[in-house]
PDB file of C-alpha atoms and ligand atoms in Angstrom:
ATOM      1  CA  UNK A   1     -42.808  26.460 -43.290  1.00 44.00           C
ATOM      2  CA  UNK A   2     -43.413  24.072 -40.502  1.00 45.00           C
ATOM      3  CA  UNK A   3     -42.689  20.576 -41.074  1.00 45.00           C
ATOM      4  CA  UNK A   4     -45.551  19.713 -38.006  1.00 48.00           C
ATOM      5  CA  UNK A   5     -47.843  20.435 -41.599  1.00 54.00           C
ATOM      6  CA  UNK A   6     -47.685  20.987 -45.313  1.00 63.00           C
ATOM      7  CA  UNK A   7     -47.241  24.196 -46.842  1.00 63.00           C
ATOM      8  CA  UNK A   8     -50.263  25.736 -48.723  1.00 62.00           C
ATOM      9  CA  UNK A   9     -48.943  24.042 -52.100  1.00 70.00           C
ATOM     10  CA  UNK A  10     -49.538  20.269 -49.618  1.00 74.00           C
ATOM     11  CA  UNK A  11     -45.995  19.569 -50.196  1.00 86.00           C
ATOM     12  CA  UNK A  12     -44.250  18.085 -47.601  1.00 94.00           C
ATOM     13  CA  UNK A  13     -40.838  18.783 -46.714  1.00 97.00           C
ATOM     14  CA  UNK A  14     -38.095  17.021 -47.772  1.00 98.00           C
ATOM     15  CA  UNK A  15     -35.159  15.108 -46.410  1.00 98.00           C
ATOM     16  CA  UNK A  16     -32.345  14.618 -48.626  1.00 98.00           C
ATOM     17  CA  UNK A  17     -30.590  11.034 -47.373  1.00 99.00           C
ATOM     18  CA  UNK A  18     -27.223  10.869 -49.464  1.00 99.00           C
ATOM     19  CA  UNK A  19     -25.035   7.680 -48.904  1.00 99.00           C
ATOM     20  CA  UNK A  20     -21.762   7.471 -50.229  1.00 98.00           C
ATOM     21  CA  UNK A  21     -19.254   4.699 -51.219  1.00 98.00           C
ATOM     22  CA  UNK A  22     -19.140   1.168 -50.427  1.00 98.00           C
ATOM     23  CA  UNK A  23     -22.715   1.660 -48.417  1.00 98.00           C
ATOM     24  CA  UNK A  24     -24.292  -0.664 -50.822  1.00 98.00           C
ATOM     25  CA  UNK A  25     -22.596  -3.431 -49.431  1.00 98.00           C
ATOM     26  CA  UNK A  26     -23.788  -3.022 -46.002  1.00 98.00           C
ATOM     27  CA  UNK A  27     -24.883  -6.308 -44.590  1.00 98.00           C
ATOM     28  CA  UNK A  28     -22.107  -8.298 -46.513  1.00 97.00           C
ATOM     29  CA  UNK A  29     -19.110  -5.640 -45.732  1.00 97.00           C
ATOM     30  CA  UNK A  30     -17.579  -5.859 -42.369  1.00 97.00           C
ATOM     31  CA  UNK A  31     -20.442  -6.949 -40.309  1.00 98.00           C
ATOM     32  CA  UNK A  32     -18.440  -6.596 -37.124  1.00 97.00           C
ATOM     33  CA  UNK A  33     -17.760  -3.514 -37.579  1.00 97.00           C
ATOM     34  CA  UNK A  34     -21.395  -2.448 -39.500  1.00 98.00           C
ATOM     35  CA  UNK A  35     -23.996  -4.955 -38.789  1.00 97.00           C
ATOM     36  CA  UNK A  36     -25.767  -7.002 -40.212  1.00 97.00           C
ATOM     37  CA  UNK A  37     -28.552  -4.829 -41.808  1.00 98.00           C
ATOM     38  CA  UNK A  38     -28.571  -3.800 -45.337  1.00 98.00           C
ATOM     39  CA  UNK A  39     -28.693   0.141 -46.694  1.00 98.00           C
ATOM     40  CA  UNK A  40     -32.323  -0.675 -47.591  1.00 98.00           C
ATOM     41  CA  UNK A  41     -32.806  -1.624 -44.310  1.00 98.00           C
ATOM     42  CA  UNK A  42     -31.499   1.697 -42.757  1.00 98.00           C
ATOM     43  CA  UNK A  43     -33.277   3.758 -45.746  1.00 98.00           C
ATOM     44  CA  UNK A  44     -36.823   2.130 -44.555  1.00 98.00           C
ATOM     45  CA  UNK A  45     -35.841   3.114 -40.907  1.00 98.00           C
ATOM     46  CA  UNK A  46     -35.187   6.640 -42.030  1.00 98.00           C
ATOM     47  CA  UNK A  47     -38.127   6.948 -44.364  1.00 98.00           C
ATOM     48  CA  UNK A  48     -40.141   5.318 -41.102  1.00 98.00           C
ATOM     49  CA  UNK A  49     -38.729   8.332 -38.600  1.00 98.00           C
ATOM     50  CA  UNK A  50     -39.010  10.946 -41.430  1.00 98.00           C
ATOM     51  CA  UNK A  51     -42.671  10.394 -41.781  1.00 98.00           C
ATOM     52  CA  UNK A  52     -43.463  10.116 -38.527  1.00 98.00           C
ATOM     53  CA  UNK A  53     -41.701  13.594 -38.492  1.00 97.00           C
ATOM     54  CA  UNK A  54     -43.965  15.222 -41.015  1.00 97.00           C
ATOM     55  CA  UNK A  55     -41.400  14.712 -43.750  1.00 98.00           C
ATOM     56  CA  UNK A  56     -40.563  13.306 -47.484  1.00 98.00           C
ATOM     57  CA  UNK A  57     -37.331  11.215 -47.260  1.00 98.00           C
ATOM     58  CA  UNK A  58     -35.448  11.271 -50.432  1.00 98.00           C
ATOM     59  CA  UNK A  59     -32.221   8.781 -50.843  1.00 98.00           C
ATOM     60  CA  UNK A  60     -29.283   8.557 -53.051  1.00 98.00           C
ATOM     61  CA  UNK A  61     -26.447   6.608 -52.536  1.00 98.00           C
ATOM     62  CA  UNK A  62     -23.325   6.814 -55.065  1.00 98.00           C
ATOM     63  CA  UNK A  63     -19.854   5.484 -55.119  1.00 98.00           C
ATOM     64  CA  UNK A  64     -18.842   8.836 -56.844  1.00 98.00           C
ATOM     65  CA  UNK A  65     -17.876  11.634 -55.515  1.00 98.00           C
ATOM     66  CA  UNK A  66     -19.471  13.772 -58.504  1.00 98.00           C
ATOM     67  CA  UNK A  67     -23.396  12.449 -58.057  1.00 98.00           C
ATOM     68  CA  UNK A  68     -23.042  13.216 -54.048  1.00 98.00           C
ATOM     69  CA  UNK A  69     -21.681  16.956 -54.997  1.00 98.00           C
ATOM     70  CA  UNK A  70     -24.795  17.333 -57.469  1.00 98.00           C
ATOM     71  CA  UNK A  71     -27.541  16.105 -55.346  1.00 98.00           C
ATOM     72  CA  UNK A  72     -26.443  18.542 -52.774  1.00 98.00           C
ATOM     73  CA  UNK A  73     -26.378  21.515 -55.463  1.00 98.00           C
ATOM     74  CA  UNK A  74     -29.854  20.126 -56.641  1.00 98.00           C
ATOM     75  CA  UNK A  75     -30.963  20.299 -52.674  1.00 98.00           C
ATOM     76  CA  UNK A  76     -30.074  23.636 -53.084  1.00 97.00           C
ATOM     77  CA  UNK A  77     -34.381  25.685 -52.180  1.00 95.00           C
ATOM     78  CA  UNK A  78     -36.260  22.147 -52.481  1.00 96.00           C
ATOM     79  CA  UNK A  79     -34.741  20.376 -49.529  1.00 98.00           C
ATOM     80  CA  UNK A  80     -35.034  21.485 -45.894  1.00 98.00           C
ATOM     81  CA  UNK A  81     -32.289  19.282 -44.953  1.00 98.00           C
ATOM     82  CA  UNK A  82     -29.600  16.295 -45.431  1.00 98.00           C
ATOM     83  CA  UNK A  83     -28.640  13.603 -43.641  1.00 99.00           C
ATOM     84  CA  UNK A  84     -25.381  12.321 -44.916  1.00 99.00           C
ATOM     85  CA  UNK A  85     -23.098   9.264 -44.199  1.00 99.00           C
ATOM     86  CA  UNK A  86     -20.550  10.138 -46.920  1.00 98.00           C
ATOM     87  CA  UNK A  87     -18.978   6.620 -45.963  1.00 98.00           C
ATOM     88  CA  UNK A  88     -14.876   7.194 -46.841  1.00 98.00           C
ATOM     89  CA  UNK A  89     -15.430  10.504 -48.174  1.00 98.00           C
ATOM     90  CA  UNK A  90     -16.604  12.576 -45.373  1.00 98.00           C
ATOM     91  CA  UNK A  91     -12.278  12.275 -44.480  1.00 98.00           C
ATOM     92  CA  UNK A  92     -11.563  13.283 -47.767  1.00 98.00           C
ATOM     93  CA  UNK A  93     -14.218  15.315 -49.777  1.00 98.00           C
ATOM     94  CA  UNK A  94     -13.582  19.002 -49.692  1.00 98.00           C
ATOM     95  CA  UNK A  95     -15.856  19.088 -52.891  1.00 98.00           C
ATOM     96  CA  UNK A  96     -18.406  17.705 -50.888  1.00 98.00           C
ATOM     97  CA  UNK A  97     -17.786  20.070 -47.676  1.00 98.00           C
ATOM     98  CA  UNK A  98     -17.704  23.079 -50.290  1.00 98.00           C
ATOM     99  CA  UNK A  99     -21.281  21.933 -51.711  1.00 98.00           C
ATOM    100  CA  UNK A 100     -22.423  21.501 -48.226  1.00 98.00           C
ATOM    101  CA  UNK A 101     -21.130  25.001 -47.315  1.00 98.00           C
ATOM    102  CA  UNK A 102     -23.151  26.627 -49.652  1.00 98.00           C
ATOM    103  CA  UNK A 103     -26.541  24.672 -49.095  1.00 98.00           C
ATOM    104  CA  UNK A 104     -28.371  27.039 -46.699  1.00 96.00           C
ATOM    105  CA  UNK A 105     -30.712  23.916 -45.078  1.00 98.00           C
ATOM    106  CA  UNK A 106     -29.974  21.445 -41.700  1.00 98.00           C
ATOM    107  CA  UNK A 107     -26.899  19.108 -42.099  1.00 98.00           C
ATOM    108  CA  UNK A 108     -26.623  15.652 -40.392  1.00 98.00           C
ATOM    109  CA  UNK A 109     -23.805  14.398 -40.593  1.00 98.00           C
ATOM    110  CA  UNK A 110     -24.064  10.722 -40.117  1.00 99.00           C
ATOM    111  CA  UNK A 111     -22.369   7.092 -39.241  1.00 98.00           C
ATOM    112  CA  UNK A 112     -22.993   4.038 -37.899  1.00 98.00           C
ATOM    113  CA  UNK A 113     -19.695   3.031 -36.564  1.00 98.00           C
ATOM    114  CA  UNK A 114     -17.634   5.945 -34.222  1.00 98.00           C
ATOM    115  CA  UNK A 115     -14.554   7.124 -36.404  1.00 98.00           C
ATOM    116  CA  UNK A 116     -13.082   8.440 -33.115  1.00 97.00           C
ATOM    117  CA  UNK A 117     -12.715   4.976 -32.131  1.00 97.00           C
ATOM    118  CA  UNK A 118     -11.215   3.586 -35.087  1.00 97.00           C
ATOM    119  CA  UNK A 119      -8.259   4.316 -36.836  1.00 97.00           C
ATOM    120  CA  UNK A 120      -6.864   7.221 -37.068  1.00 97.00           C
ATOM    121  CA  UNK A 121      -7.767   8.851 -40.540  1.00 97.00           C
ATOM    122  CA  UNK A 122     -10.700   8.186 -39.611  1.00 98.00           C
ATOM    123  CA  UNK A 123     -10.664  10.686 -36.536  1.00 97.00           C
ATOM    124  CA  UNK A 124     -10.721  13.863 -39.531  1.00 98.00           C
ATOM    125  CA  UNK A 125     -14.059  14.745 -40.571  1.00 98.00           C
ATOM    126  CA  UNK A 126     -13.937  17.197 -43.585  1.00 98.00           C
ATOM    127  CA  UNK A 127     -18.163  17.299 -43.329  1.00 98.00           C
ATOM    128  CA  UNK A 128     -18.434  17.691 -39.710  1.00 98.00           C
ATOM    129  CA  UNK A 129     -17.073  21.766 -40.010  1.00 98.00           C
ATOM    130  CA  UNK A 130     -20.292  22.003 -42.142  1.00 98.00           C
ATOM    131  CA  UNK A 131     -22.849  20.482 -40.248  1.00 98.00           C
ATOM    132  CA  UNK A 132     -25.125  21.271 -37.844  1.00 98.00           C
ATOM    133  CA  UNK A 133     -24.297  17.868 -35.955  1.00 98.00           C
ATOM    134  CA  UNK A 134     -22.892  14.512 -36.137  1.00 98.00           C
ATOM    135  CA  UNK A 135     -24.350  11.097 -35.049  1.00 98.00           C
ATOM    136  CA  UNK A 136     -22.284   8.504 -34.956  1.00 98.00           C
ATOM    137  CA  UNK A 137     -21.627   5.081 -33.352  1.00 98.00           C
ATOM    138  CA  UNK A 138     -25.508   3.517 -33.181  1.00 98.00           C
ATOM    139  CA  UNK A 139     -25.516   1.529 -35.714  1.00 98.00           C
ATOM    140  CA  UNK A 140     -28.824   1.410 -37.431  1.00 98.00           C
ATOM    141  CA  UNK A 141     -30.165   3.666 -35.001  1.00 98.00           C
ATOM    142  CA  UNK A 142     -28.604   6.729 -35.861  1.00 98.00           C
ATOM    143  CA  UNK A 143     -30.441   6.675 -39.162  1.00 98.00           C
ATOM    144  CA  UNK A 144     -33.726   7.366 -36.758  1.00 98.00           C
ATOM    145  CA  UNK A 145     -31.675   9.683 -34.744  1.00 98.00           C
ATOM    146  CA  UNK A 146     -30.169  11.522 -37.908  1.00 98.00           C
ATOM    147  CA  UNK A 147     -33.673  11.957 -39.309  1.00 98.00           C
ATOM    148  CA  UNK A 148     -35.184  13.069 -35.936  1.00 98.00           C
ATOM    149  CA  UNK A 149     -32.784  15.557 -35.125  1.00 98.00           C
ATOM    150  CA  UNK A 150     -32.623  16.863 -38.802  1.00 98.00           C
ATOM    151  CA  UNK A 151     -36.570  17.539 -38.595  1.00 98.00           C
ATOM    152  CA  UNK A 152     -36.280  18.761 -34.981  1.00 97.00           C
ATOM    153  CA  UNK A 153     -34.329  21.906 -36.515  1.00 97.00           C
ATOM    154  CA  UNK A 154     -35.700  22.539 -38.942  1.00 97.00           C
ATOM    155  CA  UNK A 155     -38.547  23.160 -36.975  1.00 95.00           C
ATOM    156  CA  UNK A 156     -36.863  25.244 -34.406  1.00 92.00           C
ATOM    157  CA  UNK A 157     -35.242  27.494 -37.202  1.00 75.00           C
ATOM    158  CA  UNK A 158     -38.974  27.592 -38.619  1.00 64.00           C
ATOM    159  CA  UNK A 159     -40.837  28.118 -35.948  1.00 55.00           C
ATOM    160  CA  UNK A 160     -39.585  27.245 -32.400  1.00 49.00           C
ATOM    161  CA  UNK A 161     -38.834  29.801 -30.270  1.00 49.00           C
ATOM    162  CA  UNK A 162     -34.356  30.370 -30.445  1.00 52.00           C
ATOM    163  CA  UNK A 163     -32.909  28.096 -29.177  1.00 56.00           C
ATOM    164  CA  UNK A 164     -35.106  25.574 -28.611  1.00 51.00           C
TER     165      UNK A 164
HETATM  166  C1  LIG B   1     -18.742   5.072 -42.081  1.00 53.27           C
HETATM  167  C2  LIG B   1     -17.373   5.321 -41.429  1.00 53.27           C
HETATM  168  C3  LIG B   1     -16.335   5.665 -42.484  1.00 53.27           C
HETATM  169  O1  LIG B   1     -15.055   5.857 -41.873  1.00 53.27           O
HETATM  170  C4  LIG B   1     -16.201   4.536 -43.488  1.00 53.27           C
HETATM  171  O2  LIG B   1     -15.288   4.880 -44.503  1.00 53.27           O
HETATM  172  C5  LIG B   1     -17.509   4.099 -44.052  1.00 53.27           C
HETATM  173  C6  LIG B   1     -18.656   3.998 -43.154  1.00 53.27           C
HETATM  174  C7  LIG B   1     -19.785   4.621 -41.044  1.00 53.27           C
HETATM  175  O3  LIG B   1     -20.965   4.680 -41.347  1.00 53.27           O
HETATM  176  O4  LIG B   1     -19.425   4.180 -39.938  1.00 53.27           O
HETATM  177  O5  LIG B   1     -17.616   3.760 -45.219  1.00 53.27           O
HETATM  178  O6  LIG B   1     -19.180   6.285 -42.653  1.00 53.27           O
END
C-alpha cells in the first residue's frame, strides 16, 4: 500500500507516535534544555505533518516501560511505522529495543535535545540499533521531521523505486 492514497478498505495508514517518561511535563521540565512547548503541542505538529503525508497519527505516551513494549507488539500488521522519543529509556530499554526488533514496519527514532551533546549516558542509544534513523537536536521540529521521514519510507519500501 501507498501512503500517497488509501488502500481499497479507505483506511489510511498509520503512524504509531509513542512517548515515553517524563514527556508529559514538557513545557514545565527543563525548558532550557526542551523548550517551551508542551507534548500536545509537538503531538498536533506531528498529527499536522502526518496528514499532510497521507497518514493517521496515533499517540501514546507512558511513564512505564510495560505500556511502550505493548503498543509496539499491538503495532505489530496495523501500523506502517513508529516514531519514538522513548525519553530516558531509549539508554536503557532492551525490552523496548527487543519489541522494536521484531516489529517489521519504519522506526524513527526521535529527540528533541542531541544526547551526543549532553552527558554522557546519554551518548548510548539502545533504540537507535533498531531503527531505521534517528532525529535528534530540533526541538519541536523533529516531530515534523520524524513524521516526514517515517512516511517518506514507507513509501519508498512500498512503492519507490530502491533506494530512493
Ligand atoms: C530526550 C533525551 C533523553 O536523554 C531524556 O532522557 C529525555 C528526553 C529528548 O527528547 O531530548 O527524557 O529523549
Amino acid at each position: 500500500m501507498s501512503a500517497s492514497g488509501n488502500d481499497r478498505t479507505g483506511r489510511r495508514p498509520v503512524l504509531l507516535l509513542l512517548s515515553g517518561p517524563n514527556l508529559g511535563l514538557l513545557g514545565e521540565r527543563q525548558p532550557e534544555i526542551y523548550g517551551t512547548a508542551t507534548l500536545a503541542d509537538h503531538v498536533d505538529r506531528a498529527d499536522k505533518a502526518a496528514t499532510r503525508s497521507g497518514f493517521e497519527l496515533k499517540h501514546l505516551q507512558s511513564e512505564h516501560e510495560a505500556d511502550l513494549v505493548a503498543a509496539v507488539h499491538n503495532a505489530r500488521g496495523t501500523v506502517e511505522a513508529i516514531v519514538v522519543n522513548a525519553g530516558a529509556l531509549s539508554h536503557s530499554s532492551w525490552a523496548l529495543h527487543d519489541a522494536l526488533a521484531a516489529f517489521d514496519g519504519i522506526v524513527v527514532e526521535l529527540h528533541l535535545s542531541n544526547p551526543d551533546a549532553r552527558e554522557p549516558w546519554r551518548r548510548q542509544s539502545v533504540v537507535a540499533p533498531v531503527a531505521d534513523g534517528t532525529v535528534a537536536g530540533f526541538g519541536g521540529l523533529g516531530y515534523e521531521l520524524a513524521v516526514e521521514a517515517a512516511a517518506r519510507l514507507v513509501n519508498g519500501r512500498n512503492s519507490g523505486p530502491p533506494g530512493a
